[in-house]
Structure formats: structure tokens, C-alpha cells
Coordinates of C-alpha atoms in Angstrom, one line a residue:
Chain A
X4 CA -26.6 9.4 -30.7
X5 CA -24.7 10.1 -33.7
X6 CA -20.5 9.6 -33.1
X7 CA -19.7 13.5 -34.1
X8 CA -22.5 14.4 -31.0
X9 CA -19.8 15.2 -28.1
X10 CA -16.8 16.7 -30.4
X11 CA -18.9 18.4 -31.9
X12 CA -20.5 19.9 -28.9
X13 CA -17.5 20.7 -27.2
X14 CA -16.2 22.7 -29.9
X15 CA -19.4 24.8 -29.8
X16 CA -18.6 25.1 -26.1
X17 CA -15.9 26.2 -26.8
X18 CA -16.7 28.6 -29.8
X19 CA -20.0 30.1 -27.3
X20 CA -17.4 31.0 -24.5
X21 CA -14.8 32.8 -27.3
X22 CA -17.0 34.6 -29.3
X23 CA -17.8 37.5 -26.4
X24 CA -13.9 38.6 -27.0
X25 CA -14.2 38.9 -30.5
X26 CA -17.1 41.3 -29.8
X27 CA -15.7 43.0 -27.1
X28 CA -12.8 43.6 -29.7
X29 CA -14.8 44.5 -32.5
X30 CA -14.6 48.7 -32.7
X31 CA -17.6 50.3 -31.6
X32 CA -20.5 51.6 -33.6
X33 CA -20.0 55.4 -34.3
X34 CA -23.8 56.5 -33.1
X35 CA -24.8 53.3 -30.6
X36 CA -21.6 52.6 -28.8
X37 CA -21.9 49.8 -26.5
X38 CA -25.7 48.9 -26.9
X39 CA -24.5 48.1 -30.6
X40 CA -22.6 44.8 -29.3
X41 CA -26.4 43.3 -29.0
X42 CA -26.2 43.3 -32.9
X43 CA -24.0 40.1 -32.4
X44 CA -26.4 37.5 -30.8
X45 CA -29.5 39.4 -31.9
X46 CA -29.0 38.6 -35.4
X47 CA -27.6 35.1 -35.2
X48 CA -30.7 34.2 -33.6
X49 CA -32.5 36.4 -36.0
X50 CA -31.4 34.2 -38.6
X51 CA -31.9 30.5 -36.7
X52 CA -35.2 31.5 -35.5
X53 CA -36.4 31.7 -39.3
X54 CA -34.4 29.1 -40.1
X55 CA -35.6 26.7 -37.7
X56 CA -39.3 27.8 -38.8
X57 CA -38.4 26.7 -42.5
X58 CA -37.1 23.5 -41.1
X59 CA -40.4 23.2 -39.4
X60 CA -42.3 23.9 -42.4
X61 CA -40.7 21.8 -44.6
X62 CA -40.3 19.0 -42.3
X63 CA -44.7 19.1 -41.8
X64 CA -45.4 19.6 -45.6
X65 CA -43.2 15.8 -46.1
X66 CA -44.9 14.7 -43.2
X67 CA -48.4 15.5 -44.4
X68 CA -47.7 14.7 -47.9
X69 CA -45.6 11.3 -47.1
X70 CA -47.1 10.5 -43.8
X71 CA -43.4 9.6 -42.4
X72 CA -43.0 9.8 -38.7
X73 CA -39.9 10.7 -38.9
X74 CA -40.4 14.2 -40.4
X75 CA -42.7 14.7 -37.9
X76 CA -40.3 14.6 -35.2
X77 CA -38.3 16.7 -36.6
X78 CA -40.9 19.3 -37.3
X79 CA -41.7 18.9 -33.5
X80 CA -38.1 19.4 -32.2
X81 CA -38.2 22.5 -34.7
X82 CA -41.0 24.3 -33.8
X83 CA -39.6 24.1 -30.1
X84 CA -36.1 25.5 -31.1
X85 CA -38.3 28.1 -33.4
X86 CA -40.4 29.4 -30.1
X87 CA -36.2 29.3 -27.9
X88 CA -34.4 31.5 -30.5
X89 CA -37.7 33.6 -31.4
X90 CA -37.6 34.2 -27.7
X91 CA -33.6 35.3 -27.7
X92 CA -34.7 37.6 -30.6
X93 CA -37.5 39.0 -29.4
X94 CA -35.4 39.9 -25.5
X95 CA -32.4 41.1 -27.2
X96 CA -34.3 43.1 -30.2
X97 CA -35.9 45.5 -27.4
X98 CA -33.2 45.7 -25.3
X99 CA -31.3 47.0 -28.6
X100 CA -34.7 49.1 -29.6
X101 CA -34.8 51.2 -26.4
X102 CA -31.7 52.9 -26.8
X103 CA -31.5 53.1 -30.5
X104 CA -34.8 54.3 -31.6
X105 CA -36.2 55.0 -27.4
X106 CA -39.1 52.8 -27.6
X107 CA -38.9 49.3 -26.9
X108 CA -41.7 48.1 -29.4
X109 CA -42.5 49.5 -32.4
X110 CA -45.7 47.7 -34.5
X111 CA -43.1 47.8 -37.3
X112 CA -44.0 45.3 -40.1
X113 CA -40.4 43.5 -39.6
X114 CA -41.5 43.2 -35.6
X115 CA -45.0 42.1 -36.4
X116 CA -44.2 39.6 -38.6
X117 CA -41.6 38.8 -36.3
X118 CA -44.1 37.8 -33.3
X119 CA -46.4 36.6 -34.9
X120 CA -43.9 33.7 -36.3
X121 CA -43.2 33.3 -33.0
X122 CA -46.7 32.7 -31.9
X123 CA -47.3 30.7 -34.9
X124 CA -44.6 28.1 -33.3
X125 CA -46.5 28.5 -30.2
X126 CA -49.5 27.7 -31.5
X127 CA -48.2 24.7 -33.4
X128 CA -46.8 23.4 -29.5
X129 CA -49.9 24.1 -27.9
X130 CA -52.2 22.1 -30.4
X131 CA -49.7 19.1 -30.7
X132 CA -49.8 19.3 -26.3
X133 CA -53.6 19.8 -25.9
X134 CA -55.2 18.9 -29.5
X135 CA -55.6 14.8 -28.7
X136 CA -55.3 12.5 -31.5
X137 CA -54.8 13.3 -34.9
X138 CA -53.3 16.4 -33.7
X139 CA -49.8 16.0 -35.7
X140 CA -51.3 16.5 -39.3
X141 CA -53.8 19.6 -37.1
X142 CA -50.0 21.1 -35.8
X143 CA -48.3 20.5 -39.7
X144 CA -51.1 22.5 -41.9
X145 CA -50.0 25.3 -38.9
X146 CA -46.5 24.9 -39.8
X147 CA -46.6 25.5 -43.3
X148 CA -48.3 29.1 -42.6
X149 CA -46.0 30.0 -40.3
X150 CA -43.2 28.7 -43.4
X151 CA -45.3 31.1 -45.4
X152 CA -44.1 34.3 -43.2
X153 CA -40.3 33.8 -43.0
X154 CA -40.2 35.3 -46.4
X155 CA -42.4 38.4 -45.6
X156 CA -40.3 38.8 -42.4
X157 CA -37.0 38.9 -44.4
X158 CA -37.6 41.1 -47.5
X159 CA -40.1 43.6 -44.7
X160 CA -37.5 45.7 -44.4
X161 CA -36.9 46.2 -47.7
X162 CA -40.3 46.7 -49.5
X163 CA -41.6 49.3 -46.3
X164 CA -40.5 52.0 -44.8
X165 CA -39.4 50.8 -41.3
X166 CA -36.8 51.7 -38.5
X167 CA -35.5 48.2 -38.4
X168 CA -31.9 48.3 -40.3
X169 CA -32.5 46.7 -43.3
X170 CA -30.8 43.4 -44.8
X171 CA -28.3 45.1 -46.6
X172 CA -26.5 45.8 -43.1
X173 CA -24.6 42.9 -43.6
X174 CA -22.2 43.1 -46.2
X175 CA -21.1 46.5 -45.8
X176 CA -19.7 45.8 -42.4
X177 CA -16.0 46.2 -41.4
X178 CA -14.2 43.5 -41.4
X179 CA -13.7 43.7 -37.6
X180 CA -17.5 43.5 -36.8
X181 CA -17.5 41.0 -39.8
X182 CA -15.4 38.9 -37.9
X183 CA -17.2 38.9 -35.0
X184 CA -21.1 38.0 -36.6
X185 CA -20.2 35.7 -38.9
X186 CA -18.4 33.9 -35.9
X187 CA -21.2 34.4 -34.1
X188 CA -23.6 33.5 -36.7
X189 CA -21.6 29.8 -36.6
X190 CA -22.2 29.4 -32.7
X191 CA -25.9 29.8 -33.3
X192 CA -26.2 27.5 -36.3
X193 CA -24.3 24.9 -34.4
X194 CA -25.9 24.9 -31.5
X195 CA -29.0 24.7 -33.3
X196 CA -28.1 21.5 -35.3
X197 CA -26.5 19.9 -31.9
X198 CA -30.2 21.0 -30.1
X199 CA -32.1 19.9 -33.1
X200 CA -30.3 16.7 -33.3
X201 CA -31.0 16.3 -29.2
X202 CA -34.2 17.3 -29.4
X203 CA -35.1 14.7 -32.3
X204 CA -33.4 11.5 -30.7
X205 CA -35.5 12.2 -27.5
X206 CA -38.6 12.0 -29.4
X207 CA -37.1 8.8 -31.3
X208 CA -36.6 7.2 -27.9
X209 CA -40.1 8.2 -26.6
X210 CA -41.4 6.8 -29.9
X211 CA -39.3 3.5 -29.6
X212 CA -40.7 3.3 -26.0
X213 CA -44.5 3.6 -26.8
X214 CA -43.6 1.1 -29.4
X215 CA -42.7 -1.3 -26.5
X216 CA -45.5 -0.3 -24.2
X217 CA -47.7 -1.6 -27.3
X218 CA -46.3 -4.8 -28.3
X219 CA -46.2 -5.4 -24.5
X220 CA -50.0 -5.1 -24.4
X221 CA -50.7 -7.3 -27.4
Chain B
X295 CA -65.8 21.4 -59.1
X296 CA -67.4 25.0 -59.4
X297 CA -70.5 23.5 -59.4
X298 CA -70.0 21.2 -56.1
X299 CA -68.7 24.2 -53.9
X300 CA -71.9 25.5 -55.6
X301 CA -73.8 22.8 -54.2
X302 CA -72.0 22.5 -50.7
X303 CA -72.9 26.8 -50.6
X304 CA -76.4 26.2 -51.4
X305 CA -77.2 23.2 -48.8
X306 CA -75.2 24.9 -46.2
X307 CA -77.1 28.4 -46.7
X308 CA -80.6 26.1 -46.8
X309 CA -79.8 24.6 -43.4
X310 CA -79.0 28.0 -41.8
X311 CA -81.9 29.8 -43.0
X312 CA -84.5 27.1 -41.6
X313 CA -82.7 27.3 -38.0
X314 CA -80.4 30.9 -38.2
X315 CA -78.6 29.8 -35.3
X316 CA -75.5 30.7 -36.4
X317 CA -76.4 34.2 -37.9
X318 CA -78.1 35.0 -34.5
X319 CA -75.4 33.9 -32.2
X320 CA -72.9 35.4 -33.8
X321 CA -74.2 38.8 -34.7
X322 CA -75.4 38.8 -31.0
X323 CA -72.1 38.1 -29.6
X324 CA -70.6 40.7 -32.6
X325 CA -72.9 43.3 -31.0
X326 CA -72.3 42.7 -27.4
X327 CA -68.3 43.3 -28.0
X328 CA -69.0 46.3 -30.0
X329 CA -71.6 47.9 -27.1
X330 CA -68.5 46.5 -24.1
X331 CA -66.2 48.8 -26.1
X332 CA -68.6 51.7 -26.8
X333 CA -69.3 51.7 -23.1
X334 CA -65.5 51.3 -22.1
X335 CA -64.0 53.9 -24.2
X336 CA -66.5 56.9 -25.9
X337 CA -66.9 59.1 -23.2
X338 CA -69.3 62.6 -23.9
X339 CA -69.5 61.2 -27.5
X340 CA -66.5 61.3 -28.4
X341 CA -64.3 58.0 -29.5
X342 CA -60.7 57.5 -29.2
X343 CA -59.1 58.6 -32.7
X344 CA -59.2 55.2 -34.7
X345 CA -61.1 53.5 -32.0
X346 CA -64.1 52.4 -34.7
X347 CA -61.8 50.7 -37.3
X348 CA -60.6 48.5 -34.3
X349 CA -63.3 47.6 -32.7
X350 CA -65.1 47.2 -36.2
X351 CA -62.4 44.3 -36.9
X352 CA -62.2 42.8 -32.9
X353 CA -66.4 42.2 -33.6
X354 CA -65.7 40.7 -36.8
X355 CA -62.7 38.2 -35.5
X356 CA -64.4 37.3 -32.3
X357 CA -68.1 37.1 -34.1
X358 CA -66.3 35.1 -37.2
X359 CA -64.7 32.8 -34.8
X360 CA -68.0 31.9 -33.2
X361 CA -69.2 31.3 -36.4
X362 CA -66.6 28.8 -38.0
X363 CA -66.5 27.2 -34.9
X364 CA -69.9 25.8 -35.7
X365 CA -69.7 25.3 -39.6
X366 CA -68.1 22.2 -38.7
X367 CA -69.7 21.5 -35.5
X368 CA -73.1 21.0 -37.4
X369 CA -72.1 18.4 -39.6
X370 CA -69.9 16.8 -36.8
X371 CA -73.3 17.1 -34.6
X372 CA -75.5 15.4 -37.6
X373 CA -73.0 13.0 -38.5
X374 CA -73.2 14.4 -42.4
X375 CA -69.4 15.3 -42.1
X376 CA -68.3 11.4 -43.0
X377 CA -71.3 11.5 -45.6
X378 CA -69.6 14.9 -46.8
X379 CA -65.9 13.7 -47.4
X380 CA -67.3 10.5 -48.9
X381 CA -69.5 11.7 -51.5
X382 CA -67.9 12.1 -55.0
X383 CA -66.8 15.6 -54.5
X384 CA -63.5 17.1 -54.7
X385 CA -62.0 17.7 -51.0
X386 CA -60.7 21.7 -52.3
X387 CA -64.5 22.0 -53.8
X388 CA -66.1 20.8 -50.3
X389 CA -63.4 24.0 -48.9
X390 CA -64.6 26.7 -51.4
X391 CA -68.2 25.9 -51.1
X392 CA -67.9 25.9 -46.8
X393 CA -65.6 29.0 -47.3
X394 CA -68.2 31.1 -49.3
X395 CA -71.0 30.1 -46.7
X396 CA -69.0 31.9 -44.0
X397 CA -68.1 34.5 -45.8
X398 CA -71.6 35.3 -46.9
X399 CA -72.3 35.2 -43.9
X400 CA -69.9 37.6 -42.1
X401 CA -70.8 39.9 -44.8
X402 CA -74.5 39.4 -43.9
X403 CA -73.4 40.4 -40.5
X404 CA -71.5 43.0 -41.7
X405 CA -74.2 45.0 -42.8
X406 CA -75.6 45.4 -39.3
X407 CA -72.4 46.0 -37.6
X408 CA -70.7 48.6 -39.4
X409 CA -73.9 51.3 -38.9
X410 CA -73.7 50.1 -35.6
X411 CA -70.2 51.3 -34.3
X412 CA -70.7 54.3 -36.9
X413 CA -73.3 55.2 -34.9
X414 CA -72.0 54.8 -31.7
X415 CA -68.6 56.0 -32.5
X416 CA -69.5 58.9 -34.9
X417 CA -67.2 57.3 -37.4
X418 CA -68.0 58.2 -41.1
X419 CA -67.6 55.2 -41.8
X420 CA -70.1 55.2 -45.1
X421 CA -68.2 58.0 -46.3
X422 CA -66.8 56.0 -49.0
X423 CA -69.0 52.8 -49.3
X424 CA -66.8 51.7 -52.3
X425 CA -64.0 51.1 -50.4
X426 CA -65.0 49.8 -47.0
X427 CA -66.9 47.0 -49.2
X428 CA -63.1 46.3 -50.7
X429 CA -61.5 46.8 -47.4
X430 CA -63.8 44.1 -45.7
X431 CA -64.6 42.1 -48.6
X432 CA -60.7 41.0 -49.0
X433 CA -60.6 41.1 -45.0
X434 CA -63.0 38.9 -44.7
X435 CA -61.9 36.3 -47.0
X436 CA -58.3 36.0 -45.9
X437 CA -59.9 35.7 -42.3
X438 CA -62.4 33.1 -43.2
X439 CA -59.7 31.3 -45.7
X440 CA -57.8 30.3 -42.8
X441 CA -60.3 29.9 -40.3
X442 CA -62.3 27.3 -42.6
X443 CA -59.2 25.0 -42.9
X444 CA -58.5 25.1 -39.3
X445 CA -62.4 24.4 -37.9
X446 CA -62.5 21.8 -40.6
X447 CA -59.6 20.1 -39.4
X448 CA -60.4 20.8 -35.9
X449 CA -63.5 18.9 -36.1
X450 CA -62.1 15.6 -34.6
X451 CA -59.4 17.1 -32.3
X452 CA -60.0 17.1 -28.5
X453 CA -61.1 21.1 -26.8
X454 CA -61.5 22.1 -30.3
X455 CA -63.7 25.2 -28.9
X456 CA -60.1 26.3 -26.9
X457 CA -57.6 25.5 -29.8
X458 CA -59.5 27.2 -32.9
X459 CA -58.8 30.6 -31.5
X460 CA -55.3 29.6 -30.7
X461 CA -54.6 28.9 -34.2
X462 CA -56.9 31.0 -35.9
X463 CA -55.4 34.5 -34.1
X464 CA -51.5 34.3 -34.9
X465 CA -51.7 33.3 -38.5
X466 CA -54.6 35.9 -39.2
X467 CA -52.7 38.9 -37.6
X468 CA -51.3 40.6 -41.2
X469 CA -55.2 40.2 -42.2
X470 CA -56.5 42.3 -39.6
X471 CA -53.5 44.6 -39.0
X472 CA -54.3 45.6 -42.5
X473 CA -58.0 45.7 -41.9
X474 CA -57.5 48.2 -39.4
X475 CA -55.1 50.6 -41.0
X476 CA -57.4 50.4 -44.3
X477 CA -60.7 51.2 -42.5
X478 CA -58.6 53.9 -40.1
X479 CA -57.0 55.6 -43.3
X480 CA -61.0 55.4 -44.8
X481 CA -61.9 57.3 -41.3
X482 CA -59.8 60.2 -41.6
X483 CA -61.0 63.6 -42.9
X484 CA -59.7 63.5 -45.8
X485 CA -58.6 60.2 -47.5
X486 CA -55.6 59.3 -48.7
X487 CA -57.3 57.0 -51.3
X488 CA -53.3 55.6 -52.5
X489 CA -53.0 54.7 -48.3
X490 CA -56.1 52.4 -48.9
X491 CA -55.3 50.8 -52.0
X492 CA -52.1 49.5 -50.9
X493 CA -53.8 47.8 -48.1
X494 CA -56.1 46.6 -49.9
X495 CA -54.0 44.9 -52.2
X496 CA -52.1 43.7 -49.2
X497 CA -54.9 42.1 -48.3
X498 CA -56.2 40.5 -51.5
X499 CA -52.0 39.4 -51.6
X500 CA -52.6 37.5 -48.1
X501 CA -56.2 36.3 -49.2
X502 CA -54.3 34.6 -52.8
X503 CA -51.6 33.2 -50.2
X504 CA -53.9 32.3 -47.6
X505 CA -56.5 30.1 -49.8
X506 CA -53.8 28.4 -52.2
X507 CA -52.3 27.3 -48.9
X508 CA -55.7 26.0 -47.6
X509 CA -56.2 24.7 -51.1
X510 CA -53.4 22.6 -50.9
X511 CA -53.4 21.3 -47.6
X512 CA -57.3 20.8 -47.1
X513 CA -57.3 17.4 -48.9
X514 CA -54.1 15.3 -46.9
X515 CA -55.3 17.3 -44.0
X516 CA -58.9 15.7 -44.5
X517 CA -58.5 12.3 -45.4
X518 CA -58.5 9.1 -43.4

């Protein structure tokens, strides 16, 4: 592991178990009240979850053009962080949803893109688990579709007519709320490069192992 | 190139007229769904509102899943698929020329199953024969664009009849989400003919994206 692995881990830690008195200080939403406070994780993890699929995407489309292994393990480690913070972002999204808009799902175009991302990483850990050999390059052409819907989930919003708040949310907040989701926003990013980084030196061990197994054989 | 899918079109439409298996089985299995849900839901004649254009699309997924599944299968069977990939073709021409056989052939089935759940669900569903051509037309494509890549590269994976499905049904959601609306805006009294035109060209949007993706990865995805 990397030197900055531990610091670095204990200042997210750290950052995780401040960030709830920022929100809790951060004035409440005029119309939502309390339920608003969601806002602060759900779109964090909004924003990893898509990241973490790009990260996926692009890592596959290297492996499958270069053929390096190495870009394969990190397209592995994130489509498993893709399916984790789709799954905070699908949990806290209806939690928000039943008391802003009194339904809990909606087959809004933002929320069916959404899921089916998510099922796209799914699909991507199921095939690379079940699919036998030659099921990495199988699990990449996957990943570059599910690349393909980030976009459409980001600019939905924008282009239909939905109840989801659009993007331009953001940077019209106060600076109080500010404060508290862009702090926010850096707890989720770091602990996604501290799991991503985890997630990848396990597979680099397991890899080094099987390596070992074979040359024990020969 | 235009002239190998050409060629890939032709000999796979010649092997599945001399045997029909896979026009059969599927439109059998398309038919059975359709007559599950016609028994499950229409009751005293009268269909849930939107019902057909559902269950229209669920035949066409599940009876165009039967049928890519064994597309591939058949070469992989004859031991043609190496014979295939070797012969001095270009890998995206081999894609287009498999991808037009399915899609000739959904339409083929097509034609029997939209009377059908008309029929049985009292759906004017020929109302405007224009349009339901467009709708599944582009439908089918962006289905079949995807589901050719993934049965091709499926061919050599382990419980390939298990995973096709699995990948096939997430990334082909946005195609037959707008399938549906399209052919339940089409069913409504009176059209709203701007409703159906945007989801059509939604769908011919997800059918460019869909086949320049399959384009691109079709040939690292089938070598070695």
C-alpha cells in the first residue's frame, strides 16, 4: 500500500464524523425542513456513483483496446464501488422522495437512467463472477454502455420535464448549505479514492498470488 | 464491407429458411407470453388501459432474446464461428450482416404478434400503421444492436443461456421504455402525433448510440 494510505484515511475519518454538524448547522430548507438534510449525502454519492461508472468505463475501453491487466483491475474495483454508492443513492433518494414529492418512486427519466446504471454495474459483477473465462473483455464491452448513460443521467433533468431538482440546484445555494455539500462532496470523493485504491491492491495481491500458484505448478 | 454483411445476411437467412427453427421457437414462445398475459389481465374484454403496448414489447424482448441467443449458438454448434472470424471479412461487417438477420427476423415475427395482442386486447393498434412500423422498426434495432454484440461475445463464456438476459435487460431498458410510451401514445383515442415523434427519435438517438458502440467494440471484443 501506497505511504499517503493511513493519513490519508484518518483524515477522512475524521472529515465523515464532522461533516453531520455542518449539516445539522446548515439553516433549514424553507418548504422540506428536516427531510432536506438528505440533500447532503444524497448528492455526494449522486455524483461518485457516476463517477465511479466513468472510471469503470474508461478503465475497460484501455483494457480492451491495450489489453493491460492493470486497467482491468481497476475497472473491477470500480464497478463494485459503482453498485455501493448507486445503492446509497438509490436508499437515500426515496427516503428524500416520499416526503417531498409523496411517492417514493417515480419512473422519472433522471430515476430510470439512474437504476438502470446501477444494474448495468450489476450486470458487469455478475458476468465477471459467473461468465468463466474470457469473461473480463465479456464484463468491459458492458462497461462502456453503462459509461454511455452517465451523460443521459446528468443533463435528464435538464432536457425533460421531471420532478427531480435539476443540476442548476447547486450553485445558487447559500453559502451555509454550500458549506456543508461541498464538504460533504470531499468526504465521498475521498473515501472513494481510499476504497478504490483498497479495492485495487486486493485484486493486485490476488493476481500476484495466482501468479505463484502457477509458476509453482510448472 | 456492405457487400459482406450482405453476404453474412444472405447465408444466415438461407440456413434459417431450410430448418425455421429459430422463427418457430421464438414466435411460439412470443405467443405463449402474449396468451399468459391476455389470460392474466383482460377480464370481460376489457384490457388494462396501456396493457397492449406492454405486453407487445415483453413478447418482443423475451421472444428476441430466444432468438439471439441462438444466432450464435448455431455457428458455435457447427463449428462455422472460427471459419466466420477467419474469413477475409471485416469483424463490424460480420456484426451488421448478423444484426440485420435478427432484425428481419423480429420484424417477420412482428407481423404475427401485433394482430395478435390487437385482437385480444382490443387495441387499435393498426390505427396508424405508419407509425407503429417507425415505433418498432427503431425499437427493434436498438434492441437487436445490443443484443447481437452481447450473444456474439457470449458465445464462448460459461451459462451463456443465464448471463445473455442479464446483460441484455439493463442496458436495453431506455429502448423499451420508449417503445412502450410510443406504442401507448399510438393507442390513445386521439394521437398526439408530436408525443410519438419524440420517442421515436429517442429511439433512432439510442439505436445511432447503441450500434456505433457495438461497432466499435465488436472487433477487440472478437479477436483471439
Amino acid at each position: 500500500m501506497p505511504k499517503w494510505f493511513v493519513p490519508l484515511a484518518a483524515a477522512t475519518a475524521l472529515m465523515f464524523a464532522a461533516s453531520p454538524f455542518l449539516i445539522a448547522n446548515a439553516p433549514y430548507e424553507a418548504t422540506m425542513g428536516l427531510v432536506q438534510k438528505i440533500f447532503y449525502y444524497h448528492l455526494p454519492s449522486a455524483w461518485v456513483f457516476l463517477l465511479s461508472a466513468i472510471v469503470c468505463g474508461i478503465a475497460s475501453a484501455r483494457f480492451l483496446f491495450g489489453g493491460s491487466p492493470r486497467q482491468d483491475r481497476l475497472a473491477y474495483a470500480a464497478a463494485e464501488l459503482t453498485v455501493l454508492f448507486g445503492a446509497i443513492v438509490l436508499v437515500t433518494g426515496p427516503l428524500w422522495a416520499r416526503k417531498a414529492w409523496g411517492v417514493w418512486w417515480q419512473w422519472d427519466v433522471r430515476l430510470t437512467s439512474s437504476l438502470m446504471g446501477w444494474m448495468v454495474a450489476w450486470a458487469y459483477l455478475l458476468v465477471r463472477k459467473y461468465g468463466g473465462p474470457g469473461s473480463d473483455k465479456l464484463a468491459a464491452g458492458l462497461a462502456l454502455f453503462g459509461m454511455a448513460n452517465v451523460p443521459f443521467v446528468y443533463i435528464s433533468v435538464n432536457y425533460w420535464r421531471t420532478i427531480h431538482p435539476a443540476t442548476s440546484v447547486v450553485p445558487t445555494l447559500p453559502v451555509d448549505m454550500g458549506v456543508a455539500l461541498w464538504f460533504a462532496v470531499a468526504c465521498f470523493l475521498l473515501l472513494f479514492v481510499l476504497l478504490l485504491r483498497l479495492r485495487v491492491y486486493l485484486e493486485e495481491q490476488r493476481a500476484r498470488l495466482d501468479a505463484l500458484y502457477l509458476s509453482l505448478d510448472e | 464491407m456492405i457487400r459482406t454483411a450482405w453476404l453474412v445476411l444472405k447465408k444466415d437467412l438461407t440456413v434459417e429458411v431450410r430448418s425455421l427453427e429459430i422463427a418457430y421457437t421464438t414466435l411460439f414462445f412470443a405467443v405463449s407470453c402474449i396468451l399468459f398475459f391476455a389470460f392474466a389481465l383482460v377480464k370481460e374484454g376489457k384490457a388494462p388501459e396501456d396493457g397492449a403496448a406492454g405486453i407487445l414489447w415483453i413478447a418482443i424482448a423475451f421472444g428476441g432474446t430466444l432468438a439471439l441467443g441462438r444466432t450464435f449458438e448455431r455457428e458455435r454448434q457447427s463449428e462455422t464461428l472460427r471459419a466466420l472470424l477467419m474469413a477475409p471479412a471485416a469483424r463490424p461487417a460480420i456484426y451488421v450482416g448478423k444484426l440485420l438477420g435478427i432484425v428481419a427476423l423480429l420484424a417477420a415475427a412482428e407481423v404475427v404478434l401485433v394482430p395478435l395482442v390487437a385482437f385480444l386486447f382490443q387495441a387499435p393498434l393498426l390505427s396508424h400503421p405508419f407509425w407503429l412500423a417507425a415505433v418498432l422498426l427503431s425499437g427493434t434495432i436498438g434492441f437487436a444492436a445490443v443484443g447481437t454484440l452481447f450473444s456474439a461475445m457470449l458465445v464462448r463464456a460459461r451459462s451463456r443461456d443465464v448471463l445473455l438476459p442479464v446483460l441484455l435487460y439493463p442496458i436495453t431498458v431506455p429502448v423499451i421504455i420508449a417503445g412502450v410510451r410510443a406504442t401507448a401514445a399510438l393507442l390513445q383515442p386521439d394521437v398526439e402525433l408530436a408525443l410519438v415523434r419524440f420517442w421515436v427519435a429517442l429511439l433512432i438517438a439510442l439505436d445511432v448510440v447503441f450500434v456505433t458502440l457495438a461497432l466499435w467494440t465488436f472487433e477487440p471484443l472478437m479477436t483471439d
